[in-house]
Tab-separated table of C-alpha atoms in Angstrom:
chain	number	residue	atom	x	y	z
A	127	MET	CA	63.697	49.240	205.037
A	128	GLN	CA	67.014	50.643	203.854
A	129	SER	CA	67.054	54.457	203.731
A	130	ALA	CA	68.086	56.332	200.582
A	131	GLU	CA	71.675	57.514	200.556
A	132	HIS	CA	72.043	61.220	201.397
A	133	PRO	CA	73.073	63.204	198.236
A	134	SER	CA	75.884	65.094	199.940
A	135	ARG	CA	77.360	61.884	201.293
A	136	THR	CA	77.201	60.351	197.832
A	137	ALA	CA	79.073	63.333	196.330
A	138	ARG	CA	81.692	63.156	199.056
A	139	GLY	CA	82.071	59.478	198.370
A	140	ARG	CA	82.679	60.029	194.682
A	141	ALA	CA	85.222	62.756	195.395
A	142	ALA	CA	87.000	60.544	197.874
A	143	ALA	CA	87.065	57.798	195.277
A	144	GLY	CA	89.153	60.040	193.027
A	145	GLU	CA	86.500	61.113	190.536
A	146	PRO	CA	87.750	64.283	188.760
A	147	ARG	CA	86.211	67.547	189.861
A	148	PRO	CA	85.078	70.257	187.435
A	149	ARG	CA	87.707	72.775	186.356
A	150	PHE	CA	87.382	76.489	185.626
A	151	ASP	CA	89.392	78.532	183.190
A	152	THR	CA	91.264	81.563	184.439
A	153	LEU	CA	89.040	84.601	184.156
A	154	THR	CA	90.446	87.769	182.651
A	155	VAL	CA	88.591	90.815	183.876
A	156	PRO	CA	89.085	93.877	181.656
A	157	LYS	CA	90.458	97.028	183.188
A	158	ALA	CA	87.858	99.658	183.951
A	159	SER	CA	89.732	102.166	181.793
A	160	ASP	CA	89.561	99.768	178.816
A	161	VAL	CA	85.809	99.330	179.334
A	162	LEU	CA	85.217	103.091	179.414
A	163	ALA	CA	87.488	103.638	176.402
A	164	ALA	CA	85.600	100.926	174.475
A	165	GLU	CA	82.243	102.582	175.186
A	166	VAL	CA	83.413	106.031	174.108
A	167	ARG	CA	85.156	104.542	171.041
A	168	GLU	CA	81.969	102.805	169.918
A	169	ARG	CA	79.896	105.964	170.348
A	170	ILE	CA	82.417	107.915	168.263
A	171	LEU	CA	82.619	105.323	165.481
A	172	SER	CA	78.836	104.880	165.382
A	173	GLY	CA	78.419	108.605	164.798
A	174	GLU	CA	76.627	109.289	168.080
A	175	PHE	CA	79.548	111.510	169.111
A	176	THR	CA	80.214	113.855	166.207
A	177	GLU	CA	83.420	115.536	165.042
A	178	GLY	CA	84.485	118.317	167.418
A	179	MET	CA	81.985	117.410	170.139
A	180	ALA	CA	83.271	118.088	173.659
A	181	LEU	CA	83.011	115.276	176.191
A	182	PRO	CA	81.822	116.188	179.692
A	183	PRO	CA	84.541	117.624	181.952
A	184	GLU	CA	86.674	115.107	183.811
A	185	ARG	CA	84.860	115.761	187.090
A	186	GLN	CA	81.490	114.993	185.511
A	187	LEU	CA	82.828	111.845	183.861
A	188	VAL	CA	83.990	110.640	187.278
A	189	GLU	CA	80.541	111.319	188.751
A	190	GLN	CA	78.623	109.789	185.842
A	191	THR	CA	80.686	106.609	185.528
A	192	GLY	CA	81.495	106.030	189.199
A	193	LEU	CA	85.126	105.460	188.247
A	194	SER	CA	88.178	107.062	189.788
A	195	ARG	CA	89.754	110.146	188.257
A	196	ALA	CA	92.891	108.139	187.426
A	197	THR	CA	90.796	105.556	185.550
A	198	VAL	CA	88.942	108.222	183.572
A	199	ARG	CA	92.217	109.913	182.648
A	200	GLU	CA	93.715	106.617	181.491
A	201	ALA	CA	90.684	105.942	179.270
A	202	LEU	CA	90.981	109.394	177.717
A	203	ARG	CA	94.695	108.853	177.099
A	204	ILE	CA	93.957	105.572	175.307
A	205	LEU	CA	91.564	107.349	172.951
A	206	GLU	CA	93.971	110.237	172.452
A	207	VAL	CA	96.689	107.808	171.337
A	208	GLU	CA	94.173	106.257	168.931
A	209	ARG	CA	93.502	109.783	167.587
A	210	LEU	CA	89.824	109.502	168.462
A	211	LEU	CA	90.085	112.338	170.976
A	212	GLU	CA	91.998	115.583	170.992
A	213	ILE	CA	92.944	116.746	174.492
A	214	ARG	CA	93.227	120.521	174.720
A	215	PRO	CA	94.737	122.046	177.872
A	216	GLY	CA	93.842	125.299	179.598
A	217	ARG	CA	90.689	127.375	179.742
A	218	GLY	CA	88.209	126.227	177.147
A	219	GLY	CA	90.077	122.953	176.875
A	220	GLY	CA	88.936	119.391	177.427
A	221	ALA	CA	88.464	116.215	175.417
A	222	PHE	CA	87.083	116.725	171.898
A	223	VAL	CA	85.941	114.050	169.447
A	224	HIS	CA	88.138	113.453	166.399
A	225	ARG	CA	86.658	110.993	163.942
A	226	PRO	CA	89.253	108.919	162.055
A	227	GLY	CA	89.945	109.803	158.435
A	228	ARG	CA	92.386	108.878	155.699
A	229	GLU	CA	95.370	110.223	157.665
A	230	SER	CA	94.497	107.950	160.600
A	231	LEU	CA	94.527	104.979	158.226
A	232	ALA	CA	97.814	106.090	156.682
A	233	ASN	CA	99.444	106.455	160.098
A	234	THR	CA	98.233	103.013	161.164
A	235	VAL	CA	99.542	101.370	157.971
A	236	ARG	CA	102.899	103.126	158.381
A	237	LEU	CA	103.161	101.865	161.970
A	238	VAL	CA	102.399	98.296	160.868
A	239	ILE	CA	104.978	98.508	158.070
A	240	ARG	CA	107.673	99.737	160.446
A	241	GLY	CA	106.680	97.606	163.427
A	242	GLN	CA	106.456	94.364	161.457
A	243	ARG	CA	109.553	95.176	159.385
A	244	ILE	CA	107.673	94.558	156.150
A	245	ARG	CA	110.086	93.739	153.311
A	246	LEU	CA	110.550	96.233	150.492
A	247	GLU	CA	109.614	93.465	148.057
A	248	ASP	CA	106.263	93.087	149.832
A	249	LEU	CA	105.673	96.836	149.663
A	250	HIS	CA	106.276	96.801	145.911
A	251	GLU	CA	103.923	93.838	145.438
A	252	THR	CA	101.214	95.651	147.385
A	253	ARG	CA	101.708	98.786	145.339
A	254	GLU	CA	101.563	96.824	142.078
A	255	ALA	CA	98.231	95.357	143.196
A	256	ILE	CA	96.700	98.648	144.356
A	257	GLU	CA	97.987	101.610	142.353
A	258	PRO	CA	96.827	100.551	138.861
A	259	ALA	CA	93.304	100.326	140.291
A	260	CYS	CA	93.769	103.819	141.736
A	261	ALA	CA	94.670	105.105	138.273
A	262	ALA	CA	91.608	103.469	136.719
A	263	LEU	CA	89.328	104.997	139.355
A	264	ALA	CA	90.990	108.373	138.845
A	265	ALA	CA	90.237	108.228	135.122
A	266	ARG	CA	86.557	107.574	135.848
A	267	ARG	CA	86.060	110.025	138.716
A	268	ARG	CA	88.582	112.833	138.293
A	269	THR	CA	87.501	116.455	138.465
A	270	ASP	CA	89.086	119.553	136.986
A	271	ALA	CA	90.581	120.253	140.414
A	272	ASP	CA	92.154	116.777	140.427
A	273	LEU	CA	93.702	117.405	137.011
A	274	ALA	CA	95.082	120.727	138.210
A	275	GLU	CA	96.737	118.988	141.171
A	276	LEU	CA	98.228	116.299	138.929
A	277	ASP	CA	99.541	118.948	136.534
A	278	ASP	CA	101.037	120.971	139.393
A	279	ALA	CA	102.775	117.905	140.838
A	280	HIS	CA	104.125	116.956	137.416
A	281	ALA	CA	105.385	120.492	136.760
A	282	GLU	CA	107.153	120.479	140.124
A	283	LEU	CA	108.736	117.113	139.316
A	284	VAL	CA	110.044	118.351	135.950
A	285	ALA	CA	111.332	121.583	137.488
A	286	ALA	CA	113.213	119.709	140.222
A	287	GLY	CA	116.166	119.034	137.933
A	288	ASP	CA	119.026	117.557	139.947
A	289	ASP	CA	117.409	118.421	143.293
A	290	ILE	CA	116.666	114.849	144.429
A	291	GLN	CA	114.657	115.747	147.515
A	292	ARG	CA	112.479	118.170	145.564
A	293	PHE	CA	111.993	115.503	142.901
A	294	LEU	CA	110.970	112.908	145.489
A	295	HIS	CA	108.543	115.288	147.168
A	296	ALA	CA	106.883	116.004	143.816
A	297	ASN	CA	106.870	112.284	142.979
A	298	ILE	CA	105.032	111.365	146.179
A	299	HIS	CA	102.670	114.308	145.636
A	300	TRP	CA	101.770	113.051	142.156
A	301	HIS	CA	101.160	109.453	143.228
A	302	ASN	CA	98.997	110.573	146.146
A	303	ALA	CA	97.109	112.936	143.820
A	304	VAL	CA	96.238	109.982	141.577
A	305	ALA	CA	94.806	108.139	144.578
A	306	ARG	CA	92.842	111.195	145.729
A	307	ALA	CA	91.335	111.598	142.261
A	308	GLY	CA	89.883	108.096	142.630
A	309	GLU	CA	87.805	109.230	145.628
A	310	ASN	CA	88.244	105.987	147.578
A	311	GLU	CA	89.208	106.787	151.158
A	312	LEU	CA	90.753	103.374	151.867
A	313	LEU	CA	92.925	103.460	148.763
A	314	ILE	CA	93.967	107.046	149.500
A	315	GLY	CA	95.132	106.046	152.979
A	316	PHE	CA	96.948	102.940	151.785
A	317	MET	CA	98.717	104.773	148.961
A	318	SER	CA	99.850	107.588	151.241
A	319	ALA	CA	101.490	105.071	153.567
A	320	LEU	CA	102.906	102.907	150.773
A	321	SER	CA	104.432	105.782	148.812
A	322	GLN	CA	106.256	107.194	151.815
A	323	SER	CA	107.371	103.785	153.083
A	324	ILE	CA	108.721	102.661	149.695
A	325	HIS	CA	110.707	105.839	149.209
A	326	ALA	CA	112.035	105.670	152.766
A	327	ALA	CA	113.214	102.080	152.232
A	328	THR	CA	114.777	102.549	148.774
A	329	ASP	CA	118.290	103.809	148.087
A	330	ILE	CA	116.864	106.802	146.271
A	331	GLU	CA	120.034	108.897	146.114
A	332	GLN	CA	121.795	106.173	144.138
A	333	PHE	CA	118.745	105.137	142.150
A	334	MET	CA	117.447	108.461	140.851
A	335	ASP	CA	119.906	109.255	138.081
A	336	ALA	CA	119.020	111.747	135.349
A	337	ASP	CA	117.777	109.200	132.801
A	338	ILE	CA	115.464	107.528	135.283
A	339	ARG	CA	114.096	110.891	136.398
A	340	LYS	CA	113.287	111.690	132.760
A	341	LEU	CA	111.544	108.343	132.261
A	342	THR	CA	109.611	108.813	135.494
A	343	ALA	CA	108.419	112.237	134.357
A	344	ARG	CA	107.415	110.810	130.971
A	345	ALA	CA	105.485	107.961	132.616
A	346	HIS	CA	103.635	110.401	134.858
A	347	ALA	CA	102.725	112.544	131.851
A	348	ARG	CA	101.345	109.548	129.941
A	349	ILE	CA	99.305	108.333	132.912
A	350	THR	CA	97.976	111.840	133.547
A	351	GLU	CA	96.988	112.019	129.870
A	352	ALA	CA	94.928	108.824	130.214
A	353	ILE	CA	93.284	110.156	133.371
A	354	ARG	CA	92.496	113.430	131.579
A	355	ASP	CA	90.930	111.473	128.690
A	356	ARG	CA	88.916	109.338	131.155
A	357	ASP	CA	90.531	106.261	129.614
A	358	SER	CA	90.540	103.939	132.625
A	359	GLU	CA	92.026	100.978	130.720
A	360	ALA	CA	94.997	102.996	129.477
A	361	ALA	CA	95.483	104.560	132.908
A	362	MET	CA	95.574	101.140	134.556
A	363	ARG	CA	97.870	99.655	131.910
A	364	ARG	CA	100.350	102.532	132.011
A	365	MET	CA	100.407	102.652	135.796
A	366	THR	CA	101.043	98.891	135.908
A	367	ARG	CA	104.045	99.259	133.600
A	368	HIS	CA	105.310	102.227	135.603
A	369	VAL	CA	105.163	100.704	139.096
A	370	CYS	CA	106.393	97.288	137.955
A	371	GLY	CA	109.309	98.945	136.191
A	372	PHE	CA	110.136	100.924	139.314
A	373	ALA	CA	110.122	97.744	141.416
A	374	ARG	CA	112.484	95.969	139.018
A	375	ALA	CA	114.817	98.953	138.871
A	376	ALA	CA	114.884	99.268	142.650
A	377	ALA	CA	115.829	95.584	142.930
A	378	GLU	CA	118.743	96.133	140.514
A	379	VAL	CA	120.229	99.121	142.304
A	380	ASP	CA	122.716	97.182	144.398
A	381	ARG	CA	123.944	95.238	141.355
A	382	ARG	CA	123.979	98.380	139.200
A	383	ASP	CA	124.215	96.237	136.074
A	384	GLY	CA	121.805	98.380	134.119
A	385	VAL	CA	118.999	100.079	135.923
A	386	GLU	CA	116.164	101.047	133.622
A	387	LEU	CA	112.473	101.823	133.789
A	388	THR	CA	109.872	100.727	131.279
A	389	ASP	CA	108.783	103.567	129.029
A	390	PRO	CA	104.953	103.418	128.964
A	391	GLU	CA	104.393	104.153	125.284
A	392	ASN	CA	100.992	102.494	125.382
């Protein structure tokens, strides 16, 4: 009787015959500091670690995690850069939880705009899509405090006169105040980043002549009026005309053939 072929010999025979062997993909093992940072990040974002909470001292973190001091420090640095932790030196110092808010979003958007070299045209398109909605929300949700901030920003803009930098500061203040009145944290963060980035990328000194400053002030007054009256449709319509007119005027600056903004009568 012929004996059954031994399994290992059969496998060796197939390999010798040139049959392909199984392949494995390269494994990427995460750094221990990234793993620790990810755990702390999740516990912060989930709300388990609350605003201002102090993490255990570095020595205790080393003991609890079994990681080296250098690894723990690197994880804390990662979270500090992400603004999820505040590292305070000296007695009474340590690592304290900082939950992200609108300013964290604004900083992130600004970094993306600068890092990706986003075109000014794209910034204007984004603003045209977002800011009219901000105005409509502001008209529905504004408080007396919001109106006071809008009025203060507008008064500062009018009082700026020929002081371009003061005018620009008041202009950004007013636009951000509209977003804040809408009480939408995402829109507030986006508008803060967009307003600053657009002004930084535009040839403002050449663009902001006296007539355009007057039209800008008039547009702000008309939009504020709609927000005061809780007329969300008028607020959206007037803001659309205002930001679209600004985008067209900014595009015409280099040609200087006749820069003008749309006067939002309606």
